[in-house]
């Protein structure tokens, strides 16, 4: 079944959007609860948790595929980065955000963050973005100076 689901996800187009209306059969919470099972009755019975109200990485990947079918490759990359970030704590995301502000980090610090994202979270799209930012900051003189 997992292979069939993957095939369905790869061929999503604008006709499938919005997924909640047109393809609810493909939507699941991060705890694998079906989208159609998210009802007021289920919430009142305690069958739904806060985790069920968050978007899943699979749903973000489906949005990425729809975006690609429309030729919106940058939007697709954004959805994929968002999917990767779900594994990362909010506190760590905020730390990374602050580290990316101009003149806040050295190139080495940014590259270490990229390595962390790749190795600890398998967030390759985000790691690529951080490495690109480190190179751009270097060219534009926006890196923190080493304090020797």
Short mmCIF file of C-alpha atoms in Angstrom, two decimals:
data_model
loop_
_atom_site.label_atom_id
_atom_site.label_comp_id
_atom_site.label_asym_id
_atom_site.label_seq_id
_atom_site.Cartn_x
_atom_site.Cartn_y
_atom_site.Cartn_z
CA UNK A 1 0.00 0.00 0.00
CA UNK A 2 2.86 2.41 0.78
CA UNK A 3 4.09 2.13 -2.82
CA UNK A 4 0.59 2.90 -4.16
CA UNK A 5 0.37 5.94 -1.87
CA UNK A 6 3.75 7.17 -3.09
CA UNK A 7 2.62 6.81 -6.70
CA UNK A 8 -0.54 8.82 -5.94
CA UNK A 9 1.50 11.55 -4.27
CA UNK A 10 3.92 11.85 -7.19
CA UNK A 11 1.15 12.52 -9.70
CA UNK A 12 -0.80 15.23 -7.89
CA UNK A 13 -1.76 18.25 -9.97
CA UNK A 14 -3.79 21.43 -9.58
CA UNK A 15 -6.96 19.36 -10.00
CA UNK A 16 -6.18 17.70 -6.65
CA UNK A 17 -6.03 21.05 -4.85
CA UNK A 18 -7.37 21.74 -2.28
CA UNK A 19 -6.45 18.36 -0.92
CA UNK A 20 -8.98 18.49 1.92
CA UNK A 21 -11.83 18.74 -0.59
CA UNK A 22 -10.50 16.81 -3.55
CA UNK A 23 -8.16 14.18 -2.04
CA UNK A 24 -8.97 13.67 1.65
CA UNK A 25 -8.12 9.98 1.14
CA UNK A 26 -4.45 10.99 0.99
CA UNK A 27 -4.41 13.18 4.09
CA UNK A 28 -3.28 11.90 7.48
CA UNK A 29 -2.14 13.55 10.67
CA UNK A 30 1.42 13.12 11.92
CA UNK A 31 0.02 10.25 14.06
CA UNK A 32 -1.44 8.67 10.89
CA UNK A 33 -5.05 9.49 11.75
CA UNK A 34 -7.20 9.99 8.64
CA UNK A 35 -8.18 13.56 7.82
CA UNK A 36 -11.88 12.60 7.67
CA UNK A 37 -11.63 11.26 11.23
CA UNK A 38 -10.88 14.76 12.57
CA UNK A 39 -14.36 15.59 13.76
CA UNK A 40 -15.85 17.51 16.65
CA UNK A 41 -17.23 14.26 18.02
CA UNK A 42 -13.76 12.68 17.97
CA UNK A 43 -12.32 15.74 19.72
CA UNK A 44 -14.99 15.61 22.42
CA UNK A 45 -14.20 11.92 22.99
CA UNK A 46 -10.50 12.76 23.38
CA UNK A 47 -9.52 10.83 20.26
CA UNK A 48 -7.72 13.85 18.79
CA UNK A 49 -4.60 15.38 20.27
CA UNK A 50 -2.74 18.59 19.52
CA UNK A 51 -0.41 16.57 17.30
CA UNK A 52 -3.36 15.69 15.07
CA UNK A 53 -3.94 19.36 14.34
CA UNK A 54 -0.47 19.87 12.89
CA UNK A 55 0.37 19.36 9.24
CA UNK A 56 2.33 16.26 8.37
CA UNK A 57 5.49 16.12 6.27
CA UNK A 58 3.62 13.94 3.74
CA UNK A 59 0.97 16.63 3.28
CA UNK A 60 3.64 19.25 2.69
CA UNK A 61 5.29 16.95 0.14
CA UNK A 62 1.95 16.63 -1.66
CA UNK A 63 1.70 20.42 -1.81
CA UNK A 64 5.25 20.49 -3.19
CA UNK A 65 4.27 18.07 -5.95
CA UNK A 66 1.21 20.13 -6.86
CA UNK A 67 3.39 23.25 -6.97
CA UNK A 68 5.86 21.52 -9.27
CA UNK A 69 3.03 20.45 -11.58
CA UNK A 70 2.24 24.17 -11.94
CA UNK A 71 5.88 25.05 -12.65
CA UNK A 72 6.30 26.73 -9.27
CA UNK A 73 9.59 25.12 -8.31
CA UNK A 74 10.56 27.68 -5.66
CA UNK A 75 7.25 27.17 -3.86
CA UNK A 76 7.82 23.42 -4.03
CA UNK A 77 11.25 23.87 -2.40
CA UNK A 78 9.65 25.95 0.34
CA UNK A 79 7.12 23.18 1.06
CA UNK A 80 9.92 20.60 1.20
CA UNK A 81 11.96 22.73 3.60
CA UNK A 82 8.87 23.13 5.78
CA UNK A 83 8.38 19.35 5.78
CA UNK A 84 11.95 18.87 6.99
CA UNK A 85 11.53 21.45 9.73
CA UNK A 86 8.71 19.55 11.41
CA UNK A 87 11.30 17.32 13.11
CA UNK A 88 13.14 20.33 14.57
CA UNK A 89 12.04 21.94 17.84
CA UNK A 90 10.58 25.43 17.71
CA UNK A 91 13.35 26.64 20.02
CA UNK A 92 16.07 25.33 17.69
CA UNK A 93 14.37 26.85 14.65
CA UNK A 94 14.36 30.22 16.39
CA UNK A 95 18.06 29.85 17.24
CA UNK A 96 18.84 29.07 13.61
CA UNK A 97 16.73 32.00 12.44
CA UNK A 98 18.69 34.33 14.72
CA UNK A 99 21.99 32.85 13.56
CA UNK A 100 21.00 33.66 9.97
CA UNK A 101 20.57 37.35 10.66
CA UNK A 102 23.34 39.44 9.05
CA UNK A 103 26.56 39.72 11.06
CA UNK A 104 25.38 37.23 13.71
CA UNK A 105 27.38 34.18 12.66
CA UNK A 106 30.70 33.29 11.14
CA UNK A 107 30.79 31.17 8.02
CA UNK A 108 32.03 28.27 10.11
CA UNK A 109 29.07 28.60 12.49
CA UNK A 110 26.61 28.60 9.60
CA UNK A 111 28.28 25.59 8.01
CA UNK A 112 28.10 23.78 11.37
CA UNK A 113 24.36 24.47 11.48
CA UNK A 114 24.02 23.08 7.95
CA UNK A 115 25.90 19.93 8.99
CA UNK A 116 23.66 19.58 12.07
CA UNK A 117 20.52 19.89 9.97
CA UNK A 118 21.73 17.25 7.56
CA UNK A 119 23.13 14.79 10.11
CA UNK A 120 20.64 15.08 12.99
CA UNK A 121 17.41 15.85 11.15
CA UNK A 122 18.01 14.64 7.56
CA UNK A 123 17.05 18.18 6.51
CA UNK A 124 19.07 18.31 3.30
CA UNK A 125 17.02 21.08 1.65
CA UNK A 126 17.46 23.32 4.69
CA UNK A 127 21.15 22.48 4.96
CA UNK A 128 21.60 23.47 1.32
CA UNK A 129 19.85 26.78 1.99
CA UNK A 130 22.09 27.53 4.99
CA UNK A 131 25.23 26.75 2.97
CA UNK A 132 24.00 29.01 0.19
CA UNK A 133 23.33 31.77 2.73
CA UNK A 134 26.84 31.37 4.17
CA UNK A 135 28.35 31.85 0.72
CA UNK A 136 26.15 34.84 -0.10
CA UNK A 137 26.89 36.45 3.28
CA UNK A 138 30.59 35.93 2.65
CA UNK A 139 30.41 37.64 -0.76
CA UNK A 140 28.37 40.53 0.65
CA UNK A 141 30.40 41.02 3.82
CA UNK A 142 27.53 40.03 6.13
CA UNK A 143 29.34 37.46 8.27
CA UNK A 144 30.32 38.03 11.89
CA UNK A 145 34.01 38.73 12.20
CA UNK A 146 36.06 36.09 14.00
CA UNK A 147 37.04 37.31 17.45
CA UNK A 148 40.66 36.21 17.78
#
